PDB file of C-alpha atoms in Angstrom:
ATOM      1  CA  MET A   1       0.000   0.000   0.000  1.00  0.00           C
ATOM      2  CA  LEU A   2       2.749   2.468   0.945  1.00  0.00           C
ATOM      3  CA  GLN A   3       4.454   1.926  -2.400  1.00  0.00           C
ATOM      4  CA  SER A   4       1.374   3.303  -4.142  1.00  0.00           C
ATOM      5  CA  LEU A   5       1.711   6.622  -2.295  1.00  0.00           C
ATOM      6  CA  SER A   6       4.128   9.344  -3.239  1.00  0.00           C
ATOM      7  CA  GLY A   7       5.972  12.225  -1.646  1.00  0.00           C
ATOM      8  CA  ASP A   8       4.690  13.643   1.628  1.00  0.00           C
ATOM      9  CA  GLU A   9       1.775  11.189   1.749  1.00  0.00           C
ATOM     10  CA  ARG A  10       4.132   8.223   1.883  1.00  0.00           C
ATOM     11  CA  LEU A  11       6.347   9.876   4.509  1.00  0.00           C
ATOM     12  CA  LEU A  12       3.305  10.593   6.678  1.00  0.00           C
ATOM     13  CA  ALA A  13       1.824   7.108   6.261  1.00  0.00           C
ATOM     14  CA  ALA A  14       5.178   5.457   7.110  1.00  0.00           C
ATOM     15  CA  ASP A  15       5.534   7.644  10.188  1.00  0.00           C
ATOM     16  CA  ILE A  16       2.040   6.728  11.426  1.00  0.00           C
ATOM     17  CA  LEU A  17       2.654   3.024  10.820  1.00  0.00           C
ATOM     18  CA  GLY A  18       6.060   3.146  12.521  1.00  0.00           C
ATOM     19  CA  CYS A  19       4.649   4.868  15.608  1.00  0.00           C
ATOM     20  CA  HIS A  20       1.823   2.322  15.780  1.00  0.00           C
ATOM     21  CA  LEU A  21       4.316  -0.518  15.529  1.00  0.00           C
ATOM     22  CA  LEU A  22       6.378   0.904  18.383  1.00  0.00           C
ATOM     23  CA  HIS A  23       3.388   1.243  20.694  1.00  0.00           C
ATOM     24  CA  ALA A  24       2.016  -2.175  19.742  1.00  0.00           C
ATOM     25  CA  ALA A  25       5.361  -3.996  19.514  1.00  0.00           C
ATOM     26  CA  THR A  26       4.805  -6.073  22.634  1.00  0.00           C
ATOM     27  CA  GLY A  27       1.284  -7.161  21.694  1.00  0.00           C
ATOM     28  CA  LEU A  28       1.310  -7.816  17.949  1.00  0.00           C
ATOM     29  CA  PRO A  29       1.821 -11.380  16.714  1.00  0.00           C
ATOM     30  CA  ALA A  30       5.511 -11.938  16.066  1.00  0.00           C
ATOM     31  CA  SER A  31       5.034 -12.613  12.359  1.00  0.00           C
ATOM     32  CA  THR A  32       2.989  -9.422  11.899  1.00  0.00           C
ATOM     33  CA  ALA A  33       5.497  -7.234  13.743  1.00  0.00           C
ATOM     34  CA  ILE A  34       8.427  -8.647  11.779  1.00  0.00           C
ATOM     35  CA  ASP A  35       6.592  -8.313   8.464  1.00  0.00           C
ATOM     36  CA  ILE A  36       5.752  -4.627   9.060  1.00  0.00           C
ATOM     37  CA  LEU A  37       9.265  -3.830  10.239  1.00  0.00           C
ATOM     38  CA  ASP A  38      10.784  -5.700   7.300  1.00  0.00           C
ATOM     39  CA  GLN A  39       8.693  -3.772   4.791  1.00  0.00           C
ATOM     40  CA  LEU A  40       9.331  -0.363   6.357  1.00  0.00           C
ATOM     41  CA  THR A  41      13.095  -0.876   6.535  1.00  0.00           C
ATOM     42  CA  SER A  42      13.564  -2.599   3.172  1.00  0.00           C
ATOM     43  CA  PRO A  43      16.273  -1.027   0.957  1.00  0.00           C
ATOM     44  CA  GLN A  44      13.736  -0.673  -1.874  1.00  0.00           C
ATOM     45  CA  PHE A  45      11.589   1.501   0.369  1.00  0.00           C
ATOM     46  CA  THR A  46      14.167   3.509   2.328  1.00  0.00           C
ATOM     47  CA  GLY A  47      16.456   4.034  -0.649  1.00  0.00           C
ATOM     48  CA  ALA A  48      13.661   5.759  -2.546  1.00  0.00           C
ATOM     49  CA  GLY A  49      13.143   8.433   0.110  1.00  0.00           C
ATOM     50  CA  GLY A  50      10.172   6.599   1.576  1.00  0.00           C
ATOM     51  CA  LEU A  51      11.200   7.216   5.189  1.00  0.00           C
ATOM     52  CA  SER A  52      12.301  10.279   7.106  1.00  0.00           C
ATOM     53  CA  ALA A  53      15.070  10.174   9.704  1.00  0.00           C
ATOM     54  CA  PRO A  54      12.621  10.711  12.624  1.00  0.00           C
ATOM     55  CA  THR A  55      10.635   7.669  11.462  1.00  0.00           C
ATOM     56  CA  TRP A  56      13.902   5.711  11.197  1.00  0.00           C
ATOM     57  CA  LEU A  57      14.580   6.552  14.847  1.00  0.00           C
ATOM     58  CA  VAL A  58      11.153   5.159  15.791  1.00  0.00           C
ATOM     59  CA  LEU A  59      11.922   1.970  13.858  1.00  0.00           C
ATOM     60  CA  ALA A  60      15.265   1.622  15.636  1.00  0.00           C
ATOM     61  CA  GLN A  61      13.342   1.788  18.900  1.00  0.00           C
ATOM     62  CA  CYS A  62      11.004  -0.906  17.528  1.00  0.00           C
ATOM     63  CA  VAL A  63      13.990  -3.189  16.920  1.00  0.00           C
ATOM     64  CA  HIS A  64      15.095  -2.615  20.501  1.00  0.00           C
ATOM     65  CA  GLU A  65      11.624  -3.500  21.831  1.00  0.00           C
ATOM     66  CA  LEU A  66      11.185  -6.564  19.645  1.00  0.00           C
ATOM     67  CA  ALA A  67      14.614  -7.926  20.554  1.00  0.00           C
ATOM     68  CA  GLY A  68      13.323  -8.579  24.059  1.00  0.00           C
ATOM     69  CA  ARG A  69      10.516 -10.865  22.882  1.00  0.00           C
ATOM     70  CA  PRO A  70      11.358 -14.585  23.060  1.00  0.00           C
ATOM     71  CA  ASP A  71       8.839 -15.427  20.334  1.00  0.00           C
ATOM     72  CA  ILE A  72      10.419 -13.183  17.713  1.00  0.00           C
ATOM     73  CA  PRO A  73      12.357 -15.049  14.981  1.00  0.00           C
ATOM     74  CA  HIS A  74      15.748 -13.572  15.785  1.00  0.00           C
ATOM     75  CA  ASP A  75      17.376 -14.657  12.536  1.00  0.00           C
ATOM     76  CA  GLN A  76      14.894 -12.426  10.701  1.00  0.00           C
ATOM     77  CA  LEU A  77      15.278  -9.622  13.234  1.00  0.00           C
ATOM     78  CA  SER A  78      19.081  -9.784  12.892  1.00  0.00           C
ATOM     79  CA  ARG A  79      18.792  -9.409   9.122  1.00  0.00           C
ATOM     80  CA  ILE A  80      16.598  -6.321   9.606  1.00  0.00           C
ATOM     81  CA  THR A  81      18.875  -4.892  12.291  1.00  0.00           C
ATOM     82  CA  ARG A  82      21.840  -4.892   9.890  1.00  0.00           C
ATOM     83  CA  ARG A  83      20.011  -2.235   7.850  1.00  0.00           C
ATOM     84  CA  PHE A  84      20.553   0.303  10.616  1.00  0.00           C
ATOM     85  CA  GLY A  85      23.740   2.207  11.437  1.00  0.00           C
ATOM     86  CA  HIS A  86      25.184   5.565  10.456  1.00  0.00           C
ATOM     87  CA  ARG A  87      25.054   4.827   6.699  1.00  0.00           C
ATOM     88  CA  ALA A  88      21.316   4.105   6.611  1.00  0.00           C
ATOM     89  CA  PRO A  89      19.748   5.956   3.628  1.00  0.00           C
ATOM     90  CA  ALA A  90      16.783   7.185   5.697  1.00  0.00           C
ATOM     91  CA  LEU A  91      19.119   9.367   7.762  1.00  0.00           C
ATOM     92  CA  ASP A  92      19.624  11.528   4.684  1.00  0.00           C
ATOM     93  CA  THR A  93      15.946  12.579   4.743  1.00  0.00           C
ATOM     94  CA  GLY A  94      15.646  15.155   7.517  1.00  0.00           C
ATOM     95  CA  GLY A  95      18.541  13.654   9.470  1.00  0.00           C
ATOM     96  CA  ASP A  96      19.322  16.564  11.774  1.00  0.00           C
ATOM     97  CA  PRO A  97      22.141  16.121  14.328  1.00  0.00           C
ATOM     98  CA  LEU A  98      19.792  15.286  17.218  1.00  0.00           C
ATOM     99  CA  THR A  99      17.936  12.571  15.292  1.00  0.00           C
ATOM    100  CA  ARG A 100      21.208  11.070  14.067  1.00  0.00           C
ATOM    101  CA  LEU A 101      22.625  11.098  17.599  1.00  0.00           C
ATOM    102  CA  LEU A 102      19.523   9.524  19.121  1.00  0.00           C
ATOM    103  CA  CYS A 103      19.603   6.801  16.447  1.00  0.00           C
ATOM    104  CA  LEU A 104      23.208   6.037  17.321  1.00  0.00           C
ATOM    105  CA  LEU A 105      22.447   5.973  21.054  1.00  0.00           C
ATOM    106  CA  THR A 106      19.428   3.706  20.478  1.00  0.00           C
ATOM    107  CA  GLU A 107      21.691   1.294  18.610  1.00  0.00           C
ATOM    108  CA  ALA A 108      24.079   1.391  21.573  1.00  0.00           C
ATOM    109  CA  GLN A 109      21.451   0.176  24.046  1.00  0.00           C
ATOM    110  CA  THR A 110      22.169  -3.495  23.358  1.00  0.00           C
ATOM    111  CA  SER A 111      25.269  -5.361  22.237  1.00  0.00           C
ATOM    112  CA  THR A 112      23.189  -7.199  19.635  1.00  0.00           C
ATOM    113  CA  MET A 113      22.149  -4.034  17.838  1.00  0.00           C
ATOM    114  CA  TRP A 114      25.513  -2.296  18.254  1.00  0.00           C
ATOM    115  CA  HIS A 115      27.396  -5.181  16.649  1.00  0.00           C
ATOM    116  CA  ALA A 116      24.822  -5.770  13.906  1.00  0.00           C
ATOM    117  CA  THR A 117      24.885  -2.131  12.777  1.00  0.00           C
ATOM    118  CA  ASP A 118      28.634  -2.300  12.139  1.00  0.00           C
ATOM    119  CA  HIS A 119      29.723   0.888  13.889  1.00  0.00           C
ATOM    120  CA  PRO A 120      33.372   1.923  13.529  1.00  0.00           C
ATOM    121  CA  PRO A 121      35.834   1.076  16.316  1.00  0.00           C
ATOM    122  CA  GLY A 122      35.428   2.744  19.709  1.00  0.00           C
ATOM    123  CA  GLN A 123      37.158   6.096  19.306  1.00  0.00           C
ATOM    124  CA  ALA A 124      35.663   6.737  15.871  1.00  0.00           C
ATOM    125  CA  ALA A 125      32.137   6.023  17.134  1.00  0.00           C
ATOM    126  CA  LEU A 126      32.678   8.308  20.121  1.00  0.00           C
ATOM    127  CA  THR A 127      34.027  11.078  17.895  1.00  0.00           C
ATOM    128  CA  GLU A 128      30.971  10.771  15.662  1.00  0.00           C
ATOM    129  CA  ALA A 129      28.599  10.962  18.630  1.00  0.00           C
ATOM    130  CA  SER A 130      30.374  13.859  20.356  1.00  0.00           C
ATOM    131  CA  THR A 131      30.526  15.818  17.093  1.00  0.00           C
ATOM    132  CA  LEU A 132      26.775  15.432  16.684  1.00  0.00           C
ATOM    133  CA  LEU A 133      26.219  16.617  20.263  1.00  0.00           C
ATOM    134  CA  GLU A 134      28.408  19.672  19.710  1.00  0.00           C
ATOM    135  CA  ARG A 135      26.171  20.678  16.812  1.00  0.00           C
ATOM    136  CA  LEU A 136      23.133  20.870  19.094  1.00  0.00           C
ATOM    137  CA  PRO A 137      22.130  24.257  20.527  1.00  0.00           C
ATOM    138  CA  HIS A 138      21.849  24.791  24.267  1.00  0.00           C
ATOM    139  CA  PRO A 139      19.999  23.662  26.249  1.00  0.00           C
ATOM    140  CA  ARG A 140      20.721  20.175  24.968  1.00  0.00           C
ATOM    141  CA  PRO A 141      18.307  17.309  25.610  1.00  0.00           C
ATOM    142  CA  PRO A 142      19.474  15.476  28.751  1.00  0.00           C
ATOM    143  CA  GLN A 143      18.920  12.082  27.127  1.00  0.00           C
ATOM    144  CA  ALA A 144      21.471  13.027  24.463  1.00  0.00           C
ATOM    145  CA  VAL A 145      24.085  14.213  26.976  1.00  0.00           C
ATOM    146  CA  ILE A 146      23.647  11.275  29.335  1.00  0.00           C
ATOM    147  CA  GLY A 147      23.467   8.820  26.451  1.00  0.00           C
ATOM    148  CA  LEU A 148      26.807  10.093  25.155  1.00  0.00           C
ATOM    149  CA  LEU A 149      28.405   9.718  28.593  1.00  0.00           C
ATOM    150  CA  ARG A 150      27.122   6.137  28.872  1.00  0.00           C
ATOM    151  CA  LEU A 151      28.410   5.369  25.382  1.00  0.00           C
ATOM    152  CA  ALA A 152      31.857   6.669  26.333  1.00  0.00           C
ATOM    153  CA  ARG A 153      31.779   4.489  29.431  1.00  0.00           C
ATOM    154  CA  ASP A 154      30.819   1.416  27.391  1.00  0.00           C
ATOM    155  CA  LEU A 155      33.616   2.146  24.928  1.00  0.00           C
ATOM    156  CA  GLY A 156      36.163   2.351  27.766  1.00  0.00           C
ATOM    157  CA  ALA A 157      37.031   5.966  26.909  1.00  0.00           C
ATOM    158  CA  ASP A 158      38.366   6.848  30.370  1.00  0.00           C
ATOM    159  CA  ASP A 159      40.623   9.674  29.180  1.00  0.00           C
ATOM    160  CA  TRP A 160      37.770  11.252  27.220  1.00  0.00           C
ATOM    161  CA  LEU A 161      35.475  11.022  30.230  1.00  0.00           C
ATOM    162  CA  ALA A 162      38.081  12.564  32.516  1.00  0.00           C
ATOM    163  CA  GLN A 163      38.140  15.587  30.223  1.00  0.00           C
ATOM    164  CA  HIS A 164      34.496  15.893  29.204  1.00  0.00           C
ATOM    165  CA  ALA A 165      32.238  14.341  31.856  1.00  0.00           C
ATOM    166  CA  GLU A 166      32.092  17.263  34.283  1.00  0.00           C
ATOM    167  CA  PRO A 167      31.631  20.003  31.632  1.00  0.00           C
ATOM    168  CA  LEU A 168      28.820  17.990  30.034  1.00  0.00           C
ATOM    169  CA  LEU A 169      27.085  17.330  33.343  1.00  0.00           C
ATOM    170  CA  LYS A 170      27.251  21.035  34.190  1.00  0.00           C
ATOM    171  CA  THR A 171      25.170  21.813  31.092  1.00  0.00           C
ATOM    172  CA  LEU A 172      22.247  19.866  32.592  1.00  0.00           C
ATOM    173  CA  THR A 173      19.590  21.334  34.844  1.00  0.00           C
ATOM    174  CA  PRO A 174      18.783  19.643  38.182  1.00  0.00           C
ATOM    175  CA  ASP A 175      15.788  18.043  36.461  1.00  0.00           C
ATOM    176  CA  GLY A 176      18.020  16.826  33.649  1.00  0.00           C
ATOM    177  CA  LEU A 177      20.419  15.259  36.133  1.00  0.00           C
ATOM    178  CA  GLN A 178      17.513  13.264  37.536  1.00  0.00           C
ATOM    179  CA  ARG A 179      17.676  11.094  34.412  1.00  0.00           C
ATOM    180  CA  LEU A 180      20.887   9.625  35.826  1.00  0.00           C
ATOM    181  CA  ARG A 181      20.818   6.328  37.698  1.00  0.00           C
ATOM    182  CA  PRO A 182      22.826   5.644  40.854  1.00  0.00           C
ATOM    183  CA  THR A 183      25.000   3.216  38.900  1.00  0.00           C
ATOM    184  CA  ASP A 184      25.901   6.187  36.662  1.00  0.00           C
ATOM    185  CA  ILE A 185      26.857   8.206  39.717  1.00  0.00           C
ATOM    186  CA  ASP A 186      29.235   5.468  40.880  1.00  0.00           C
ATOM    187  CA  TRP A 187      31.600   6.081  37.950  1.00  0.00           C
ATOM    188  CA  LEU A 188      30.822   9.746  37.291  1.00  0.00           C
ATOM    189  CA  GLN A 189      31.366  11.006  40.832  1.00  0.00           C
ATOM    190  CA  PRO A 190      35.172  10.523  40.860  1.00  0.00           C
ATOM    191  CA  LEU A 191      35.356  12.687  37.713  1.00  0.00           C
ATOM    192  CA  VAL A 192      33.539  15.653  39.276  1.00  0.00           C
ATOM    193  CA  ARG A 193      35.142  18.438  41.345  1.00  0.00           C
ATOM    194  CA  ASP A 194      32.392  21.066  41.366  1.00  0.00           C
ATOM    195  CA  ALA A 195      30.810  21.101  44.840  1.00  0.00           C
ATOM    196  CA  THR A 196      27.304  22.024  43.680  1.00  0.00           C
ATOM    197  CA  LEU A 197      27.289  19.315  41.054  1.00  0.00           C
ATOM    198  CA  LEU A 198      28.589  16.771  43.564  1.00  0.00           C
ATOM    199  CA  ASP A 199      25.723  17.662  45.906  1.00  0.00           C
ATOM    200  CA  GLU A 200      23.225  17.006  43.109  1.00  0.00           C
ATOM    201  CA  LEU A 201      24.816  13.641  42.310  1.00  0.00           C
ATOM    202  CA  ASN A 202      24.934  12.629  45.978  1.00  0.00           C
ATOM    203  CA  LEU A 203      21.255  13.516  46.329  1.00  0.00           C
ATOM    204  CA  ILE A 204      20.369  11.128  43.496  1.00  0.00           C
ATOM    205  CA  THR A 205      22.279   8.300  45.156  1.00  0.00           C
ATOM    206  CA  ARG A 206      20.721   8.960  48.576  1.00  0.00           C
ATOM    207  CA  ARG A 207      17.199   8.903  47.162  1.00  0.00           C
ATOM    208  CA  TRP A 208      17.807   5.487  45.633  1.00  0.00           C
ATOM    209  CA  ARG A 209      19.840   3.863  48.359  1.00  0.00           C
ATOM    210  CA  GLN A 210      18.636   5.377  51.615  1.00  0.00           C
ATOM    211  CA  LYS A 211      18.003   2.772  54.283  1.00  0.00           C
TER     212      LYS A 211
END
């Protein structure tokens, strides 16, 4: 059906279908969910400008949700997952820095997706992500800042974190800092010297771990 539409109509229809798939991902029959995702991410569809980058981000989140279902045929899901990554054609249609960064961070949420999307080695992936963040105006979305810090941690970029963690955390509001988990604080706290920021981080830990 989508192939019969053109231009903005197809972009809108794909966006609606992608959002529905994300919200229904846990309840749809496995074969139906995989079939919809397969069609929406097919090279014939995405290569023809049939998807926008924001819709691609939604579909990346769908992959993440479906990966947790034991009834999903994971050989088929793995084949679909390999279509993602920083070279995906859909990212060229409205792929602003924030959408590109959030796609990358979504792919970093599981080892399965990170490996399947064939990201470059650690430092190159971190450079790509930090460059995208630098292109965002202030105030930056806290999920983007915190996601970048977690990515750096996963990549073992200790030197980068020693230089950048505190300045990035200081760009967040107290509400933004509340998106951190106490396990984040455990490795971020030794990198912070600012007394006010340390108080905010300690407060998060106390609220989680108070006896």
